[in-house]
Amino acid sequence: MSEEPSVILPPRSVLDAFGVSGTPEPLTGGQGCSVRVGGAALKPAEGTEEEWEWAASVFERLPRGAGFRVPRPLRSADGRGVVEGWTAAEFVEGRPGPRGQWPGVVATLRTQPRPGFLDRRTHPWAVADRVAWGEQEADVVAELAEPLSALLALRRPVEAAAQLIHGDLTGNVLFAPGRDPAVIDFSPYWRPSLYAEAVVIGDGLLWYTPAPALQAGGGGDPRWRQMLIRALIFRLVALSGLVGPSWRAGEKEAARFRAATEAVERGPDGGWARP
C-alpha cells in the first residue's frame, strides 16, 4: 500500500474537552491517524458531524453480548462528539486480521434504516463505492487504469437486497484471546451483506494470502464472483483517489490488482461459472 502519513497529534484542548489525560501514542493501521491516550482512542473526524452522530447512535444502540464488542463513543463535557475536528471512543484491546468471524455484525445491522447522508458523501471511499456499483464514473491514476479496465469488463448486473453494512471490516475487527471480536471505525454503506464479506476477501487477495482467501468466502452463492469484482473496483478507485501525482508504489500496487483480477477470473478451481 501507499506510505502512511505522519501522525498528527490532538492538541491539549481536545484531550481536555474529552476528559482524557496522558501522552498520545500513535496506533497502527487505518490511515495512520489514530492515537491512544490512556483508555481512549482519538482520530480526526471523517465526514460530517451528522455522519459521526449517526454512527455514534448506532454503536450506542447495538446490543451488548451479541458475539462482538464495539467501542463506546466519547463526548465532551458539553455533549459534543467532534471537538476541533477530532473524535474519541473508548480504547479496545485486540489485533486486526482478515478473519471471517462477523455474521453477528451483519445480522445486527440488517435492522438499521438507510442514512440519508450516504448520498451526500464525496470522499474517495464514497466515490469508489459508487463506481464499483456502476452509479458513477471516475478517472484513476495511470498505473491503475489497466487493471480497472479489466475489472469493469468482468462486471455484470447482479441482484441482491441492500442493507446497512460495515464496508471496511478487514483491519477494523480486533481479536484478543478470550474475548469477543471488537468492531471499530464503522464505515457505513448501503449494499448487500455478501459484498461486505467480499471486501474482506478482496483485501486478502490484494494484501494477505490469496489462495485460501478466494476459497473462504461466498458460501457457494452464485453472485460471489460479481461481489468480489466490485470489491476490487472499490479498493482500486479508493486507492487512486487517496494517492498523489508523486505516488511511488504505483506499479507494485497495479501488479497486485492484476494478480487479484486474474485469480477472481480463474476461481478457486481454475474457472468460474459465468452468471
PDB file of C-alpha atoms in Angstrom, residues 44-192:
ATOM      1  CA  PRO A  44      -9.561  13.040  13.058  1.00  0.00           C
ATOM      2  CA  ALA A  45     -13.245  13.111  12.196  1.00  0.00           C
ATOM      3  CA  GLU A  46     -14.150  11.656   8.799  1.00  0.00           C
ATOM      4  CA  GLY A  47     -17.173  13.061   7.052  1.00  0.00           C
ATOM      5  CA  THR A  48     -19.625  15.458   8.640  1.00  0.00           C
ATOM      6  CA  GLU A  49     -20.773  15.803  12.231  1.00  0.00           C
ATOM      7  CA  GLU A  50     -24.112  14.426  11.036  1.00  0.00           C
ATOM      8  CA  GLU A  51     -22.369  11.224   9.971  1.00  0.00           C
ATOM      9  CA  TRP A  52     -20.495  10.948  13.274  1.00  0.00           C
ATOM     10  CA  GLU A  53     -23.681  11.472  15.295  1.00  0.00           C
ATOM     11  CA  TRP A  54     -25.464   8.813  13.280  1.00  0.00           C
ATOM     12  CA  ALA A  55     -22.621   6.279  13.649  1.00  0.00           C
ATOM     13  CA  ALA A  56     -22.358   7.010  17.374  1.00  0.00           C
ATOM     14  CA  SER A  57     -26.087   6.419  17.812  1.00  0.00           C
ATOM     15  CA  VAL A  58     -25.810   3.067  16.007  1.00  0.00           C
ATOM     16  CA  PHE A  59     -22.920   1.941  18.216  1.00  0.00           C
ATOM     17  CA  GLU A  60     -24.772   3.105  21.320  1.00  0.00           C
ATOM     18  CA  ARG A  61     -27.844   1.053  20.336  1.00  0.00           C
ATOM     19  CA  LEU A  62     -26.081  -2.168  19.355  1.00  0.00           C
ATOM     20  CA  PRO A  63     -26.784  -4.908  21.904  1.00  0.00           C
ATOM     21  CA  ARG A  64     -24.002  -5.978  24.220  1.00  0.00           C
ATOM     22  CA  GLY A  65     -23.138  -9.665  24.440  1.00  0.00           C
ATOM     23  CA  ALA A  66     -24.108 -10.359  20.801  1.00  0.00           C
ATOM     24  CA  GLY A  67     -20.811 -12.089  19.996  1.00  0.00           C
ATOM     25  CA  PHE A  68     -18.811  -8.939  19.316  1.00  0.00           C
ATOM     26  CA  ARG A  69     -17.719  -5.762  21.088  1.00  0.00           C
ATOM     27  CA  VAL A  70     -17.956  -2.153  19.951  1.00  0.00           C
ATOM     28  CA  PRO A  71     -16.111   0.832  21.445  1.00  0.00           C
ATOM     29  CA  ARG A  72     -18.311   3.315  23.294  1.00  0.00           C
ATOM     30  CA  PRO A  73     -18.171   6.773  21.644  1.00  0.00           C
ATOM     31  CA  LEU A  74     -16.951   9.530  23.954  1.00  0.00           C
ATOM     32  CA  ARG A  75     -18.383  13.030  24.172  1.00  0.00           C
ATOM     33  CA  SER A  76     -17.046  16.262  25.563  1.00  0.00           C
ATOM     34  CA  ALA A  77     -18.390  17.722  28.792  1.00  0.00           C
ATOM     35  CA  ASP A  78     -20.823  19.875  26.789  1.00  0.00           C
ATOM     36  CA  GLY A  79     -22.059  16.901  24.728  1.00  0.00           C
ATOM     37  CA  ARG A  80     -20.068  17.359  21.527  1.00  0.00           C
ATOM     38  CA  GLY A  81     -18.853  14.306  19.635  1.00  0.00           C
ATOM     39  CA  VAL A  82     -16.469  16.239  17.398  1.00  0.00           C
ATOM     40  CA  VAL A  83     -14.054  18.712  19.012  1.00  0.00           C
ATOM     41  CA  GLU A  84     -11.729  20.771  16.808  1.00  0.00           C
ATOM     42  CA  GLY A  85     -12.033  18.111  14.129  1.00  0.00           C
ATOM     43  CA  TRP A  86     -11.322  15.165  16.461  1.00  0.00           C
ATOM     44  CA  THR A  87     -13.484  12.270  17.680  1.00  0.00           C
ATOM     45  CA  ALA A  88     -12.888   9.913  20.598  1.00  0.00           C
ATOM     46  CA  ALA A  89     -14.002   6.468  21.713  1.00  0.00           C
ATOM     47  CA  GLU A  90     -13.010   4.023  24.384  1.00  0.00           C
ATOM     48  CA  PHE A  91      -9.882   2.056  23.508  1.00  0.00           C
ATOM     49  CA  VAL A  92     -10.452  -1.666  22.935  1.00  0.00           C
ATOM     50  CA  GLU A  93      -7.714  -4.289  23.014  1.00  0.00           C
ATOM     51  CA  GLY A  94      -7.013  -6.624  20.120  1.00  0.00           C
ATOM     52  CA  ARG A  95      -5.073  -7.246  16.933  1.00  0.00           C
ATOM     53  CA  PRO A  96      -6.609  -6.772  13.480  1.00  0.00           C
ATOM     54  CA  GLY A  97      -6.784  -9.564  10.956  1.00  0.00           C
ATOM     55  CA  PRO A  98      -8.740 -10.685   7.876  1.00  0.00           C
ATOM     56  CA  ARG A  99     -10.755 -13.392   9.637  1.00  0.00           C
ATOM     57  CA  GLY A 100     -14.366 -14.017   8.655  1.00  0.00           C
ATOM     58  CA  GLN A 101     -15.981 -14.172  12.100  1.00  0.00           C
ATOM     59  CA  TRP A 102     -18.583 -11.410  11.827  1.00  0.00           C
ATOM     60  CA  PRO A 103     -22.018 -12.892  10.969  1.00  0.00           C
ATOM     61  CA  GLY A 104     -23.448 -11.298  14.105  1.00  0.00           C
ATOM     62  CA  VAL A 105     -22.358  -7.844  12.969  1.00  0.00           C
ATOM     63  CA  VAL A 106     -24.114  -8.190   9.604  1.00  0.00           C
ATOM     64  CA  ALA A 107     -27.268  -9.629  11.197  1.00  0.00           C
ATOM     65  CA  THR A 108     -27.489  -6.798  13.726  1.00  0.00           C
ATOM     66  CA  LEU A 109     -27.006  -4.043  11.142  1.00  0.00           C
ATOM     67  CA  ARG A 110     -29.752  -5.517   8.955  1.00  0.00           C
ATOM     68  CA  THR A 111     -32.385  -3.822  11.118  1.00  0.00           C
ATOM     69  CA  GLN A 112     -30.926  -0.318  10.719  1.00  0.00           C
ATOM     70  CA  PRO A 113     -32.514   2.145   8.244  1.00  0.00           C
ATOM     71  CA  ARG A 114     -30.605   3.736   5.385  1.00  0.00           C
ATOM     72  CA  PRO A 115     -28.984   7.028   6.470  1.00  0.00           C
ATOM     73  CA  GLY A 116     -29.621   9.970   4.158  1.00  0.00           C
ATOM     74  CA  PHE A 117     -26.071  11.331   4.280  1.00  0.00           C
ATOM     75  CA  LEU A 118     -24.750   8.428   2.176  1.00  0.00           C
ATOM     76  CA  ASP A 119     -25.883  10.248  -0.976  1.00  0.00           C
ATOM     77  CA  ARG A 120     -24.037  13.426   0.039  1.00  0.00           C
ATOM     78  CA  ARG A 121     -20.618  11.926   0.756  1.00  0.00           C
ATOM     79  CA  THR A 122     -17.805  12.843  -1.626  1.00  0.00           C
ATOM     80  CA  HIS A 123     -14.693  11.322  -0.014  1.00  0.00           C
ATOM     81  CA  PRO A 124     -12.617   8.791  -2.042  1.00  0.00           C
ATOM     82  CA  TRP A 125     -14.259   5.743  -0.463  1.00  0.00           C
ATOM     83  CA  ALA A 126     -17.779   7.011  -1.209  1.00  0.00           C
ATOM     84  CA  VAL A 127     -16.830   7.736  -4.820  1.00  0.00           C
ATOM     85  CA  ALA A 128     -15.171   4.315  -5.131  1.00  0.00           C
ATOM     86  CA  ASP A 129     -18.285   2.605  -3.770  1.00  0.00           C
ATOM     87  CA  ARG A 130     -20.475   4.255  -6.399  1.00  0.00           C
ATOM     88  CA  VAL A 131     -18.017   3.400  -9.182  1.00  0.00           C
ATOM     89  CA  ALA A 132     -17.948  -0.238  -8.043  1.00  0.00           C
ATOM     90  CA  TRP A 133     -21.726  -0.439  -8.406  1.00  0.00           C
ATOM     91  CA  GLY A 134     -21.933   1.409 -11.718  1.00  0.00           C
ATOM     92  CA  GLU A 135     -23.537   4.531 -10.253  1.00  0.00           C
ATOM     93  CA  GLN A 136     -20.670   6.871 -11.132  1.00  0.00           C
ATOM     94  CA  GLU A 137     -17.558   7.029 -13.285  1.00  0.00           C
ATOM     95  CA  ALA A 138     -14.143   8.230 -12.168  1.00  0.00           C
ATOM     96  CA  ASP A 139     -10.669   8.606 -13.616  1.00  0.00           C
ATOM     97  CA  VAL A 140      -7.824   6.783 -11.869  1.00  0.00           C
ATOM     98  CA  VAL A 141      -4.055   7.255 -11.841  1.00  0.00           C
ATOM     99  CA  ALA A 142      -2.337   5.935 -14.951  1.00  0.00           C
ATOM    100  CA  GLU A 143      -0.780   2.923 -13.219  1.00  0.00           C
ATOM    101  CA  LEU A 144      -4.217   1.593 -12.215  1.00  0.00           C
ATOM    102  CA  ALA A 145      -6.074   2.276 -15.473  1.00  0.00           C
ATOM    103  CA  GLU A 146      -5.322  -1.156 -16.976  1.00  0.00           C
ATOM    104  CA  PRO A 147      -6.490  -3.295 -14.011  1.00  0.00           C
ATOM    105  CA  LEU A 148      -9.584  -1.087 -13.621  1.00  0.00           C
ATOM    106  CA  SER A 149     -10.474  -1.604 -17.280  1.00  0.00           C
ATOM    107  CA  ALA A 150     -10.101  -5.378 -16.827  1.00  0.00           C
ATOM    108  CA  LEU A 151     -12.340  -5.382 -13.752  1.00  0.00           C
ATOM    109  CA  LEU A 152     -15.021  -3.259 -15.413  1.00  0.00           C
ATOM    110  CA  ALA A 153     -15.042  -5.672 -18.345  1.00  0.00           C
ATOM    111  CA  LEU A 154     -15.787  -8.531 -15.936  1.00  0.00           C
ATOM    112  CA  ARG A 155     -18.571  -6.736 -14.076  1.00  0.00           C
ATOM    113  CA  ARG A 156     -22.124  -7.872 -14.790  1.00  0.00           C
ATOM    114  CA  PRO A 157     -25.505  -6.860 -13.333  1.00  0.00           C
ATOM    115  CA  VAL A 158     -26.315  -8.620 -10.088  1.00  0.00           C
ATOM    116  CA  GLU A 159     -29.431  -8.625  -7.922  1.00  0.00           C
ATOM    117  CA  ALA A 160     -29.164  -8.702  -4.142  1.00  0.00           C
ATOM    118  CA  ALA A 161     -31.015  -6.925  -1.362  1.00  0.00           C
ATOM    119  CA  ALA A 162     -29.155  -3.983   0.151  1.00  0.00           C
ATOM    120  CA  GLN A 163     -28.813  -3.271   3.860  1.00  0.00           C
ATOM    121  CA  LEU A 164     -26.564  -1.279   6.130  1.00  0.00           C
ATOM    122  CA  ILE A 165     -23.074  -2.828   6.147  1.00  0.00           C
ATOM    123  CA  HIS A 166     -19.653  -2.098   7.603  1.00  0.00           C
ATOM    124  CA  GLY A 167     -17.695  -1.690   4.371  1.00  0.00           C
ATOM    125  CA  ASP A 168     -14.172  -1.917   5.795  1.00  0.00           C
ATOM    126  CA  LEU A 169     -14.041  -4.877   8.169  1.00  0.00           C
ATOM    127  CA  THR A 170     -10.612  -6.249   7.244  1.00  0.00           C
ATOM    128  CA  GLY A 171      -8.462  -4.139   9.544  1.00  0.00           C
ATOM    129  CA  ASN A 172     -11.271  -2.921  11.754  1.00  0.00           C
ATOM    130  CA  VAL A 173     -12.126  -6.089  13.638  1.00  0.00           C
ATOM    131  CA  LEU A 174      -9.789  -6.676  16.561  1.00  0.00           C
ATOM    132  CA  PHE A 175      -9.133 -10.086  18.067  1.00  0.00           C
ATOM    133  CA  ALA A 176      -7.964 -10.668  21.629  1.00  0.00           C
ATOM    134  CA  PRO A 177      -7.525 -14.024  23.431  1.00  0.00           C
ATOM    135  CA  GLY A 178     -10.622 -14.997  25.380  1.00  0.00           C
ATOM    136  CA  ARG A 179     -12.674 -12.010  24.233  1.00  0.00           C
ATOM    137  CA  ASP A 180     -15.296 -11.398  21.558  1.00  0.00           C
ATOM    138  CA  PRO A 181     -14.064  -9.642  18.388  1.00  0.00           C
ATOM    139  CA  ALA A 182     -14.230  -5.837  18.605  1.00  0.00           C
ATOM    140  CA  VAL A 183     -15.633  -3.870  15.657  1.00  0.00           C
ATOM    141  CA  ILE A 184     -14.148  -0.370  15.272  1.00  0.00           C
ATOM    142  CA  ASP A 185     -14.157   2.574  12.840  1.00  0.00           C
ATOM    143  CA  PHE A 186     -17.611   1.959  11.394  1.00  0.00           C
ATOM    144  CA  SER A 187     -17.666   2.649   7.618  1.00  0.00           C
ATOM    145  CA  PRO A 188     -21.343   2.614   6.607  1.00  0.00           C
ATOM    146  CA  TYR A 189     -22.548   1.663   3.138  1.00  0.00           C
ATOM    147  CA  TRP A 190     -25.922   0.505   1.808  1.00  0.00           C
ATOM    148  CA  ARG A 191     -25.015  -2.656  -0.075  1.00  0.00           C
ATOM    149  CA  PRO A 192     -25.693  -6.424   0.015  1.00  0.00           C
TER     150      PRO A 192
END
